[in-house]
């Protein structure tokens, strides 16, 4: 008689969530502990900080095809363990099975099998066998035990360990093969540690990470007796350093296994070394060790606590290394219309003020503190607008010139803005305003200028002074609905491929009026993002309609209505668009017909562009703005 042996899978024990009336659905697992804490490294909660997430689940809870129970979880189910259907063992993983004659106690057969490949073993009809199977849950070979009378195998802190056993009696009167299906269970607890520094890496190059346990005796191995199903000779495997290397993708992940869950029900992870090089700050202060900046005795330490840790569970500690900017103040200059030309009100402000985009939520794209509870990250703003303190209605008057000059002056210690946003209807950069803006830029202020209808001598003078030349020209051309190709393909450019989306190969759309293009811009001093030739208009002479200054905190867009929004579907006005629920920027079908272009046949990415520009502006204001950078001072001893 032939025994046909295969692996049905590995049983998973899921710890049910501590919540009544929870319902398990397919591909859903529950955890009795899932907590997040935030650890800051200074007094004002800004700068380097860590979101620490602890979770306690089954080892296989991250496998998509776990079969979940359909029954509703009741009070009596909470904090209990439910056996789930087995998840498949990966094809190619090896196991060993031993068959012993129950009556004689002698080994009948032992063979090595491979998951996904049926295994045949000869048996005798009418006999009863005790069988035992084990696996490290990997593809490495499993030699025959040296002592088959009392077989044992050593566990490892770097390998999973699975076990199964049972009894079979082969019928006497049958000609069919006998099928034996193995369902393994785990005999170890998994310790999962992950460090994710992708947010921090937006601000700095991470040169190395050293993270370690605070003690070296958390992880233990043992000698497992296969026939008695007992773990013996348990001892600690000295392990301290978890990571000590840089990472190309700024993430580090390590998995350990232990035979003693009690020893890891509480464990500490310490970041000993985190040398980084900040981008955009002076070279002499750019190198900082964030683990020891506030003193070697204050290295970041994270305590992981798990209730009733057990064999078969995954005890996970995830450290998200972030950088959070302190609240910033914006000065908006526009006509004040409901379209939100300078992101100061309406849906444009709703997008900008949403904590999902700029805030202190775990899902915030750009991490920033709130200036006041519930009021977002922009000083002086509220839920509906940022106008009371931070909006100036443009006027071509000496009174406006004086007010703006006073707000931007270095002597203003009360409400000097970190970022200035200019939108429609500033159409004339009068000499006093030009001086104030250039002085502000020279003092590391951040300016986002969306300018149209300003092809005059004052505009030319402002740009000539900024670039230190005398031949820059300004030309207003184009009409509503013009669609301009976005140029550049650098994947590392934070405007083109920033945190809010990739706009390479996309277009932006002109709102309502004309587009201002600049000529004779010194190309060595700027990064150009669009020129003057719209795909639905006749070709024009060479001009630049969007650029970033390479050394000053200045971004230019040749359309004062670039971010205007009215909720409509027009192809020629209000190109800004966003998701009112998720608060994320969205492209908009845009552009009227012309030069072979069908109306609305492509998307305008104005909202994604301005979102990436604002992320860039926040970074510049934090690292190289009008206020001293928080890490400019020497480290503490």
Coordinates of C-alpha atoms in Angstrom, one line a residue:
X1 CA 0.0 0.0 0.0
X2 CA 1.3 3.5 -0.9
X3 CA 0.9 6.4 1.4
X4 CA 0.3 9.6 -0.6
X5 CA 1.6 12.5 1.5
X6 CA 1.1 16.2 0.9
X7 CA 1.1 19.4 2.9
X8 CA -2.3 21.0 3.4
X9 CA -0.8 24.1 5.0
X10 CA 0.0 25.8 8.3
X11 CA -2.6 26.6 10.9
X12 CA -2.9 30.2 12.0
X13 CA -4.1 31.3 15.3
X14 CA -5.6 34.8 15.2
X15 CA -6.0 36.9 18.3
X16 CA -9.4 38.5 18.1
X17 CA -9.7 42.3 18.5
X18 CA -10.7 43.7 21.8
X19 CA -14.0 45.1 20.4
X20 CA -17.5 43.7 20.6
X21 CA -19.5 43.4 17.4
X22 CA -16.4 43.2 15.2
X23 CA -16.9 41.1 12.1
X24 CA -14.2 39.1 10.4
X25 CA -14.3 39.0 6.7
X26 CA -12.2 37.3 4.0
X27 CA -8.6 38.5 4.0
X28 CA -9.1 40.3 7.4
X29 CA -7.2 39.5 10.6
X30 CA -7.7 40.8 14.0
X31 CA -5.1 41.9 16.6
X32 CA -5.6 42.2 20.3
X33 CA -2.9 44.9 20.5
X34 CA -2.4 47.5 17.8
X35 CA -1.1 50.7 19.3
X36 CA 0.7 53.8 18.1
X37 CA 2.8 56.1 20.1
X38 CA 4.8 59.2 19.0
X39 CA 8.3 59.9 20.5
X40 CA 9.7 63.4 19.9
X41 CA 13.3 64.3 20.3
X42 CA 13.0 67.9 21.4
X43 CA 10.6 70.2 23.3
X44 CA 8.4 71.7 20.5
X45 CA 7.5 68.3 18.8
X46 CA 9.0 69.5 15.6
X47 CA 12.0 68.1 13.7
X48 CA 13.0 64.4 14.0
X49 CA 10.3 62.2 15.6
X50 CA 9.2 58.6 15.5
X51 CA 5.7 57.1 15.1
X52 CA 5.9 53.7 16.9
X53 CA 3.4 51.0 16.0
X54 CA 3.1 47.8 17.9
X55 CA 0.9 44.9 16.7
X56 CA 0.2 41.4 17.9
X57 CA -1.2 39.0 15.3
X58 CA -0.6 35.6 13.9
X59 CA 2.6 35.0 12.0
X60 CA 0.7 34.4 8.8
X61 CA -1.6 37.4 9.2
X62 CA 0.2 39.2 6.3
X63 CA -0.6 36.4 3.9
X64 CA -3.5 37.4 1.6
X65 CA -5.3 34.1 1.4
X66 CA -6.0 33.5 5.1
X67 CA -9.5 32.2 5.4
X68 CA -11.3 34.4 8.0
X69 CA -14.2 33.4 10.2
X70 CA -17.5 34.7 9.1
X71 CA -19.1 34.7 12.6
X72 CA -19.6 37.9 14.5
X73 CA -17.3 38.5 17.3
X74 CA -19.1 38.7 20.6
X75 CA -18.0 39.7 24.1
X76 CA -17.2 36.1 25.0
X77 CA -14.9 35.9 21.9
X78 CA -12.7 38.9 22.8
X79 CA -9.1 38.2 23.6
X80 CA -9.5 34.6 22.7
X81 CA -7.8 32.6 20.0
X82 CA -9.7 31.2 17.0
X83 CA -8.2 28.5 14.8
X84 CA -8.3 29.4 11.2
X85 CA -8.1 27.2 8.1
X86 CA -4.5 26.5 7.1
X87 CA -2.7 28.8 4.8
X88 CA -0.6 27.1 2.1
X89 CA 3.0 26.3 2.6
X90 CA 5.1 27.9 -0.1
X91 CA 5.9 25.5 -2.9
X92 CA 9.5 24.3 -2.7
X93 CA 9.8 24.5 1.1
X94 CA 11.0 21.3 2.6
X95 CA 9.9 19.1 5.5
X96 CA 10.8 15.7 6.9
X97 CA 8.3 13.0 8.0
X98 CA 9.0 10.0 10.2
X99 CA 6.7 6.9 10.5
X100 CA 6.9 4.6 13.5
X101 CA 5.1 1.3 13.9
X102 CA 2.8 1.9 16.9
X103 CA 3.1 -1.6 18.2
X104 CA 6.8 -2.1 17.9
X105 CA 7.9 1.5 18.3
X106 CA 10.4 1.0 15.5
X107 CA 11.0 3.5 12.8
X108 CA 9.4 2.3 9.6
X109 CA 10.4 5.1 7.2
X110 CA 11.7 8.6 7.1
X111 CA 11.8 10.8 4.0
X112 CA 12.2 14.4 3.1
X113 CA 9.4 16.0 1.2
X114 CA 8.8 19.2 -0.7
X115 CA 5.6 21.3 -0.4
X116 CA 3.8 21.4 -3.7
X117 CA 5.1 18.0 -4.8
X118 CA 3.2 14.8 -3.6
X119 CA 5.3 12.4 -1.7
X120 CA 4.9 8.6 -1.9
X121 CA 5.9 6.2 0.9
X122 CA 5.3 2.5 1.2
X123 CA 3.1 1.3 4.1
X124 CA 1.7 -2.1 5.3
X125 CA -2.0 -2.7 5.3
X126 CA -3.6 -3.4 8.6
X127 CA -0.8 -1.5 10.5
X128 CA -1.1 1.6 12.6
X129 CA 1.7 4.2 12.4
X130 CA 2.6 7.2 14.5
X131 CA 3.8 9.9 12.2
X132 CA 5.8 13.1 12.9
X133 CA 6.7 15.9 10.6
X134 CA 8.7 19.1 11.0
X135 CA 10.1 21.9 8.9
X136 CA 12.0 25.1 9.1
X137 CA 9.5 26.6 6.7
X138 CA 12.2 27.2 4.1
X139 CA 13.9 25.4 1.2
X140 CA 17.0 24.1 3.0
X141 CA 17.5 20.4 3.2
X142 CA 16.6 18.5 6.4
X143 CA 19.0 15.6 7.0
X144 CA 17.8 12.4 8.7
X145 CA 18.1 12.7 12.5
X146 CA 21.1 11.1 14.0
X147 CA 19.2 9.3 16.7
X148 CA 16.0 8.0 15.1
X149 CA 14.9 6.3 18.3
X150 CA 14.7 9.6 20.1
X151 CA 14.9 12.2 17.3
X152 CA 15.4 15.9 18.1
X153 CA 16.2 19.0 16.2
X154 CA 17.6 22.4 17.3
X155 CA 15.6 25.5 16.6
X156 CA 17.1 28.8 15.4
X157 CA 16.4 32.4 16.1
X158 CA 16.7 33.1 12.4
X159 CA 14.3 30.3 11.2
X160 CA 10.7 29.5 11.6
X161 CA 9.9 26.0 13.0
X162 CA 6.8 23.9 12.2
X163 CA 5.6 20.7 13.6
X164 CA 2.8 18.2 13.0
X165 CA 2.0 14.7 14.3
X166 CA -0.7 12.1 14.2
X167 CA -1.7 8.5 13.9
X168 CA -2.9 6.5 10.9
X169 CA -4.2 3.0 10.4
X170 CA -4.0 1.6 6.9
X171 CA -7.2 -0.4 6.1
X172 CA -6.7 -4.1 5.4
X173 CA -9.4 -4.5 2.7
X174 CA -8.6 -1.7 0.3
X175 CA -6.7 -1.3 -3.0
X176 CA -6.7 2.5 -3.0
X177 CA -3.7 4.6 -2.0
X178 CA -3.9 6.1 1.5
X179 CA -3.8 9.9 1.6
X180 CA -2.1 11.7 4.5
X181 CA -2.5 15.4 4.5
X182 CA -0.2 17.3 6.9
X183 CA -1.3 20.5 8.6
X184 CA 1.6 22.1 10.4
X185 CA 1.5 24.4 13.5
X186 CA 4.2 26.7 14.7
X187 CA 6.4 26.0 17.7
X188 CA 8.0 29.5 17.9
X189 CA 7.0 33.1 18.3
X190 CA 8.0 35.6 15.6
X191 CA 9.6 39.0 16.5
X192 CA 9.2 41.4 13.6
X193 CA 11.1 44.7 13.6
X194 CA 10.9 47.3 10.8
X195 CA 12.2 50.8 10.5
X196 CA 10.9 53.0 7.8
X197 CA 12.7 56.3 7.2
X198 CA 11.2 57.3 3.8
X199 CA 9.6 60.5 5.2
X200 CA 12.8 61.5 7.0
X201 CA 14.7 60.8 3.7
X202 CA 12.8 63.7 2.0
X203 CA 14.8 66.0 4.1
X204 CA 18.1 64.2 4.6
X205 CA 20.3 61.5 3.2
X206 CA 20.6 58.7 5.8
X207 CA 24.1 57.5 5.9
X208 CA 23.7 54.7 8.4
X209 CA 21.3 53.2 11.0
X210 CA 22.3 51.3 14.1
X211 CA 19.4 49.9 16.1
X212 CA 19.8 47.3 18.8
X213 CA 18.0 45.5 21.6
X214 CA 18.8 47.1 25.0
X215 CA 19.7 43.5 26.2
X216 CA 21.2 40.6 24.5
X217 CA 19.0 37.8 26.1
X218 CA 15.6 38.3 24.6
X219 CA 15.8 35.6 21.9
X220 CA 16.0 31.9 22.8
X221 CA 16.5 28.6 21.0
X222 CA 15.8 25.1 22.2
X223 CA 16.1 21.4 21.3
X224 CA 12.7 20.0 20.2
X225 CA 12.0 16.4 21.0
X226 CA 10.1 15.2 17.9
X227 CA 8.3 12.1 19.4
X228 CA 7.4 13.8 22.8
X229 CA 6.5 17.2 21.3
X230 CA 8.6 18.9 24.0
X231 CA 11.0 21.9 23.8
X232 CA 14.0 21.2 25.9
X233 CA 17.4 22.8 26.6
X234 CA 16.1 26.4 26.2
X235 CA 18.8 29.0 26.2
X236 CA 19.4 32.6 25.2
X237 CA 21.1 33.3 21.9
X238 CA 23.1 36.5 22.6
X239 CA 21.7 39.1 20.1
X240 CA 22.0 42.8 20.4
X241 CA 22.5 44.6 17.1
X242 CA 19.5 44.5 14.8
X243 CA 20.6 46.8 12.0
X244 CA 23.9 48.5 11.4
X245 CA 24.1 49.5 7.7
X246 CA 22.6 52.1 5.3
X247 CA 19.7 51.1 3.1
X248 CA 19.1 52.0 -0.6
X249 CA 15.4 52.4 0.0
X250 CA 15.6 53.8 3.5
X251 CA 13.8 50.9 5.1
X252 CA 15.2 48.2 7.3
X253 CA 13.4 45.0 8.3
X254 CA 14.4 42.0 10.4
X255 CA 12.6 38.8 11.6
X256 CA 13.6 36.7 14.5
X257 CA 12.1 33.6 16.1
X258 CA 12.1 32.5 19.8
X259 CA 10.9 29.5 21.7
X260 CA 10.1 31.6 24.8
X261 CA 7.3 34.1 24.1
X262 CA 7.4 35.3 27.7
X263 CA 10.9 36.7 27.2
X264 CA 9.7 39.0 24.4
X265 CA 6.4 40.0 25.9
X266 CA 8.3 43.3 26.6
X267 CA 11.4 44.2 24.7
X268 CA 13.2 47.5 24.0
X269 CA 14.7 48.8 20.7
X270 CA 17.3 51.6 20.9
X271 CA 18.5 53.7 18.0
X272 CA 22.2 54.1 18.8
X273 CA 23.4 55.8 15.6
X274 CA 21.6 57.7 12.9
X275 CA 24.0 60.0 11.0
X276 CA 22.3 62.0 8.2
X277 CA 23.2 64.8 5.8
X278 CA 20.4 67.4 5.5
X279 CA 19.7 68.8 2.1
X280 CA 19.4 72.5 1.6
X281 CA 21.3 73.7 4.7
X282 CA 24.8 75.1 5.0
X283 CA 27.5 72.5 4.5
X284 CA 29.1 73.2 7.9
X285 CA 25.8 72.2 9.8
X286 CA 24.4 69.7 7.4
X287 CA 25.9 66.6 9.0
X288 CA 23.9 65.6 12.1
X289 CA 23.5 62.4 14.1
X290 CA 19.8 62.4 15.1
X291 CA 20.3 59.6 17.6
X292 CA 22.6 61.5 19.7
X293 CA 22.0 65.2 18.8
X294 CA 20.3 65.8 22.2
X295 CA 23.0 63.9 24.1
X296 CA 24.2 60.3 24.0
X297 CA 22.1 59.6 27.1
X298 CA 19.0 60.5 25.2
X299 CA 19.2 58.0 22.4
X300 CA 15.7 57.1 21.2
X301 CA 14.4 54.1 23.0
X302 CA 11.1 52.3 22.2
X303 CA 9.4 49.8 24.6
X304 CA 7.2 47.1 23.0
X305 CA 4.7 45.4 25.3
X306 CA 2.4 42.5 24.3
X307 CA -0.4 41.0 26.3
X308 CA -0.3 37.2 26.7
X309 CA 2.4 36.7 24.1
X310 CA 2.2 33.1 22.8
X311 CA 3.7 30.6 20.4
X312 CA 2.5 31.2 16.8
X313 CA 2.1 34.9 17.3
X314 CA 3.9 37.8 15.4
X315 CA 5.0 40.5 17.8
X316 CA 5.7 43.5 15.6
X317 CA 7.5 46.8 16.3
X318 CA 7.4 49.3 13.4
X319 CA 9.3 52.6 13.8
X320 CA 8.5 55.3 11.3
X321 CA 11.2 57.9 11.3
X322 CA 9.7 61.2 10.4
X323 CA 10.6 64.8 10.2
X324 CA 7.9 67.3 11.2
X325 CA 8.0 71.0 10.4
X326 CA 6.8 73.5 12.9
X327 CA 3.7 75.6 11.9
X328 CA 4.4 78.1 9.2
X329 CA 2.8 81.4 8.3
X330 CA 1.7 82.2 4.8
X331 CA 1.0 85.7 3.4
X332 CA -1.5 85.5 0.5
X333 CA -1.7 88.3 -2.0
X334 CA -4.6 88.3 -4.4
X335 CA -7.9 89.9 -5.3
X336 CA -9.6 88.0 -2.5
X337 CA -12.2 86.4 -4.8
X338 CA -13.9 83.1 -3.9
X339 CA -11.8 81.3 -6.5
X340 CA -8.9 81.2 -4.0
X341 CA -6.2 82.6 -6.4
X342 CA -3.5 82.5 -3.7
X343 CA -4.7 79.3 -1.9
X344 CA -6.2 81.5 0.9
X345 CA -9.8 80.5 0.8
X346 CA -12.4 78.1 -0.8
X347 CA -11.5 74.6 -2.0
X348 CA -7.8 75.6 -2.6
X349 CA -7.5 76.5 1.1
X350 CA -9.5 73.4 2.1
X351 CA -6.9 71.3 0.3
X352 CA -4.0 73.2 1.8
X353 CA -5.3 73.2 5.3
X354 CA -6.3 69.6 5.4
X355 CA -4.2 67.7 7.9
X356 CA -4.3 64.7 5.5
X357 CA -2.0 66.8 3.3
X358 CA -0.1 69.1 5.6
X359 CA -0.5 68.0 9.2
X360 CA 0.3 65.7 12.1
X361 CA -1.8 62.7 11.2
X362 CA -0.1 59.4 10.6
X363 CA -1.3 59.6 7.0
X364 CA -0.3 63.2 6.5
X365 CA 1.8 63.6 3.3
X366 CA 3.9 66.5 4.7
X367 CA 4.4 66.2 8.4
X368 CA 3.7 69.5 10.2
X369 CA 2.6 70.5 13.7
X370 CA -0.7 72.3 14.3
X371 CA -0.4 76.0 15.3
X372 CA -3.5 75.6 17.4
X373 CA -5.6 72.5 18.2
X374 CA -7.9 71.7 15.3
X375 CA -6.8 74.6 13.2
X376 CA -4.2 73.1 10.9
X377 CA -0.5 73.8 10.3
X378 CA -0.7 77.4 9.0
X379 CA -0.4 80.1 11.6
X380 CA -3.5 82.3 11.8
X381 CA -5.7 80.2 9.5
X382 CA -8.9 78.5 10.4
X383 CA -11.0 75.8 8.8
X384 CA -12.5 77.9 6.1
X385 CA -9.8 80.5 5.2
X386 CA -6.5 82.1 6.0
X387 CA -7.6 85.6 5.5
X388 CA -8.0 87.5 8.8
X389 CA -4.3 87.7 9.6
X390 CA -2.6 86.6 6.4
X391 CA -4.3 88.0 3.3
X392 CA -3.5 91.2 1.6
X393 CA -5.8 92.5 -1.2
X394 CA -3.6 93.7 -3.9
X395 CA -3.7 97.4 -4.9
X396 CA -1.4 99.5 -7.0
X397 CA -1.1 102.1 -4.2
X398 CA 1.6 103.4 -1.9
X399 CA -0.5 102.3 1.1
X400 CA -0.3 98.6 -0.2
X401 CA 3.4 99.0 -0.9
X402 CA 4.0 100.2 2.6
X403 CA 2.0 97.5 4.2
X404 CA 3.7 94.7 2.3
X405 CA 7.1 96.2 2.9
X406 CA 6.4 96.2 6.6
X407 CA 5.2 92.6 6.7
X408 CA 8.3 91.3 4.8
X409 CA 10.8 93.4 6.8
X410 CA 13.4 91.6 8.9
X411 CA 12.4 93.9 11.8
X412 CA 8.9 92.4 11.8
X413 CA 9.0 90.0 14.8
X414 CA 5.2 89.4 15.1
X415 CA 3.8 88.1 11.8
X416 CA 6.6 88.0 9.2
X417 CA 5.6 85.2 6.8
X418 CA 7.6 82.1 6.1
X419 CA 6.0 81.8 2.7
X420 CA 4.5 84.4 0.3
X421 CA 1.9 83.3 -2.3
X422 CA 1.0 85.7 -5.0
X423 CA -2.0 85.2 -7.3
X424 CA -4.4 87.1 -9.4
X425 CA -4.8 90.2 -9.5
X426 CA -1.3 91.4 -8.9
X427 CA -0.4 92.7 -12.3
X428 CA 2.2 95.3 -11.5
X429 CA 5.3 94.7 -9.3
X430 CA 5.8 98.3 -8.3
X431 CA 9.3 99.4 -7.4
X432 CA 8.7 99.4 -3.6
X433 CA 7.1 95.9 -3.8
X434 CA 10.0 94.7 -6.0
X435 CA 12.5 95.9 -3.4
X436 CA 10.6 94.3 -0.6
X437 CA 10.3 91.0 -2.4
X438 CA 13.9 90.8 -3.5
X439 CA 15.1 91.7 0.0
X440 CA 12.8 89.0 1.5
X441 CA 14.2 86.5 -1.0
X442 CA 17.8 87.5 -0.2
X443 CA 16.9 86.8 3.5
X444 CA 15.8 83.3 2.5
X445 CA 12.1 84.0 2.4
X446 CA 10.0 81.7 0.2
X447 CA 7.9 83.2 -2.7
X448 CA 5.5 81.4 -5.0
X449 CA 4.5 83.9 -7.7
X450 CA 1.6 83.2 -10.0
X451 CA 1.6 86.2 -12.2
X452 CA -0.2 87.2 -15.4
X453 CA -1.1 90.4 -17.4
X454 CA 2.1 91.9 -16.0
X455 CA 4.2 92.5 -19.2
X456 CA 5.5 95.9 -18.1
X457 CA 8.7 97.6 -17.2
X458 CA 8.2 97.1 -13.4
X459 CA 8.0 93.3 -13.9
X460 CA 11.0 93.3 -16.1
X461 CA 12.9 95.4 -13.5
X462 CA 12.0 93.0 -10.7
X463 CA 13.3 89.9 -12.5
X464 CA 16.4 91.7 -13.8
X465 CA 17.3 92.6 -10.2
X466 CA 16.6 89.1 -9.0
X467 CA 18.9 87.6 -11.6
X468 CA 21.5 90.4 -11.7
X469 CA 21.0 91.0 -15.4
X470 CA 19.4 93.7 -17.6
X471 CA 17.8 92.0 -20.6
X472 CA 14.9 89.9 -19.2
X473 CA 11.6 90.4 -21.1
X474 CA 8.0 89.8 -20.2
X475 CA 5.3 88.9 -22.7
X476 CA 1.6 88.2 -22.1
X477 CA 0.1 85.8 -24.6
X478 CA -2.0 82.7 -24.9
X479 CA -5.7 82.6 -24.0
X480 CA -8.0 80.7 -21.6
X481 CA -7.8 76.9 -21.9
X482 CA -4.2 76.8 -23.2
X483 CA -2.5 73.5 -22.4
X484 CA 1.2 73.7 -21.7
X485 CA 3.4 70.6 -21.6
X486 CA 5.4 70.1 -18.4
X487 CA 9.0 69.6 -19.3
X488 CA 11.7 67.6 -17.5
X489 CA 12.0 64.0 -16.6
X490 CA 14.2 63.9 -13.5
X491 CA 12.6 61.3 -11.1
X492 CA 14.4 63.0 -8.2
X493 CA 13.0 66.4 -8.9
X494 CA 10.5 67.1 -6.1
X495 CA 8.3 69.3 -8.3
X496 CA 8.1 66.8 -11.1
X497 CA 7.9 63.7 -9.0
X498 CA 6.9 64.9 -5.6
X499 CA 5.0 63.5 -2.6
X500 CA 1.6 64.4 -4.2
X501 CA 2.2 62.8 -7.6
X502 CA 4.3 62.5 -10.7
X503 CA 3.6 65.1 -13.4
X504 CA 6.3 64.2 -15.8
X505 CA 5.0 64.2 -19.3
X506 CA 1.7 65.9 -18.2
X507 CA 0.3 69.4 -18.9
X508 CA -1.0 72.4 -17.0
X509 CA -3.9 74.6 -18.1
X510 CA -4.3 78.4 -18.3
X511 CA -7.2 79.8 -16.4
X512 CA -9.5 82.4 -18.1
X513 CA -6.9 85.0 -19.2
X514 CA -3.4 85.2 -20.7
X515 CA -0.1 83.5 -19.8
X516 CA 2.9 85.6 -18.8
X517 CA 6.2 84.3 -20.4
X518 CA 9.7 85.5 -19.6
X519 CA 12.5 85.8 -22.1
X520 CA 16.2 85.8 -21.7
X521 CA 16.0 84.1 -18.3
X522 CA 19.6 82.9 -17.3
X523 CA 19.0 79.2 -17.7
X524 CA 22.0 78.3 -15.5
X525 CA 20.1 79.8 -12.6
X526 CA 16.8 78.1 -13.0
X527 CA 15.0 74.8 -13.5
X528 CA 12.4 75.2 -16.2
X529 CA 9.1 73.3 -16.0
X530 CA 7.2 74.8 -18.9
X531 CA 7.8 77.0 -21.9
X532 CA 5.4 79.1 -24.0
X533 CA 4.1 76.7 -26.6
X534 CA 0.7 75.3 -25.8
X535 CA -0.3 72.1 -27.6
X536 CA -3.7 73.7 -28.6
X537 CA -2.3 77.0 -29.8
X538 CA 0.0 78.2 -32.6
X539 CA 3.7 78.1 -31.8
X540 CA 5.2 81.2 -30.1
X541 CA 8.7 82.5 -29.6
X542 CA 10.7 80.9 -26.9
X543 CA 9.7 81.9 -23.4
X544 CA 9.6 80.4 -19.9
X545 CA 6.2 80.1 -18.2
X546 CA 7.1 78.1 -15.1
X547 CA 10.5 77.8 -13.3
X548 CA 12.2 77.3 -10.0
X549 CA 15.2 79.4 -9.0
X550 CA 18.1 77.2 -8.2
X551 CA 19.6 79.1 -5.3
X552 CA 16.7 81.3 -4.1
X553 CA 13.4 80.1 -2.6
X554 CA 11.4 81.3 -5.6
X555 CA 8.9 79.6 -7.8
X556 CA 7.2 81.3 -10.8
X557 CA 4.1 80.3 -12.7
X558 CA 2.9 82.6 -15.5
X559 CA -0.8 82.3 -14.7
X560 CA -2.5 84.2 -11.8
X561 CA -5.4 81.8 -11.8
X562 CA -3.4 78.6 -11.8
X563 CA -5.2 77.4 -8.7
X564 CA -8.7 78.8 -9.3
X565 CA -11.6 76.5 -8.6
X566 CA -15.4 76.8 -8.9
X567 CA -16.4 73.2 -9.0
X568 CA -17.5 73.3 -12.6
X569 CA -16.4 71.3 -15.6
X570 CA -15.3 74.1 -17.9
X571 CA -12.4 73.5 -20.2
X572 CA -11.2 77.1 -20.1
X573 CA -11.6 78.3 -16.5
X574 CA -10.7 77.0 -13.0
X575 CA -8.2 74.2 -13.7
X576 CA -7.7 73.3 -10.0
X577 CA -9.3 70.1 -8.9
X578 CA -9.2 67.9 -5.8
X579 CA -11.0 65.1 -4.0
X580 CA -13.3 66.7 -1.5
X581 CA -13.3 63.5 0.7
X582 CA -9.7 62.4 0.6
X583 CA -8.5 66.0 0.2
X584 CA -6.0 64.9 -2.4
X585 CA -5.2 66.9 -5.6
X586 CA -6.7 65.6 -8.8
X587 CA -6.1 66.3 -12.5
X588 CA -9.0 67.9 -14.4
X589 CA -10.0 67.3 -18.0
X590 CA -9.2 70.7 -19.6
X591 CA -8.3 72.7 -22.6
X592 CA -10.4 74.0 -25.5
X593 CA -10.1 72.7 -29.1
X594 CA -7.3 74.0 -31.3
X595 CA -4.3 72.9 -33.5
X596 CA -5.7 69.4 -33.7
X597 CA -6.4 69.2 -30.0
X598 CA -9.9 68.0 -29.0
X599 CA -11.5 69.9 -26.1
X600 CA -10.9 68.3 -22.7
X601 CA -9.0 65.4 -24.2
X602 CA -6.1 65.7 -21.7
X603 CA -5.8 66.5 -18.1
X604 CA -4.5 69.6 -16.5
X605 CA -2.3 68.8 -13.5
X606 CA -2.4 72.2 -11.9
X607 CA -3.5 70.9 -8.5
X608 CA -0.8 68.2 -8.3
X609 CA 1.9 70.7 -9.4
X610 CA 0.9 73.3 -6.8
X611 CA 0.7 70.5 -4.1
X612 CA 4.3 69.5 -4.9
X613 CA 5.4 73.1 -5.0
X614 CA 3.9 73.6 -1.5
X615 CA 5.7 70.6 -0.2
X616 CA 8.9 72.1 -1.7
X617 CA 8.1 75.4 -0.1
X618 CA 7.6 73.9 3.3
X619 CA 10.9 72.1 3.1
X620 CA 12.7 75.2 2.0
X621 CA 11.1 77.3 4.8
X622 CA 12.1 74.7 7.3
X623 CA 15.7 74.0 6.3
X624 CA 16.7 77.3 4.7
X625 CA 14.1 79.9 5.5
X626 CA 13.9 83.2 7.4
X627 CA 14.1 81.4 10.8
X628 CA 17.1 79.6 12.1
X629 CA 17.0 75.9 11.5
X630 CA 16.3 73.9 14.6
X631 CA 19.5 71.8 14.2
X632 CA 21.8 74.7 13.5
X633 CA 23.2 74.7 17.0
X634 CA 26.1 72.2 17.9
X635 CA 25.0 68.9 19.3
X636 CA 24.8 68.3 23.0
X637 CA 27.5 66.2 24.5

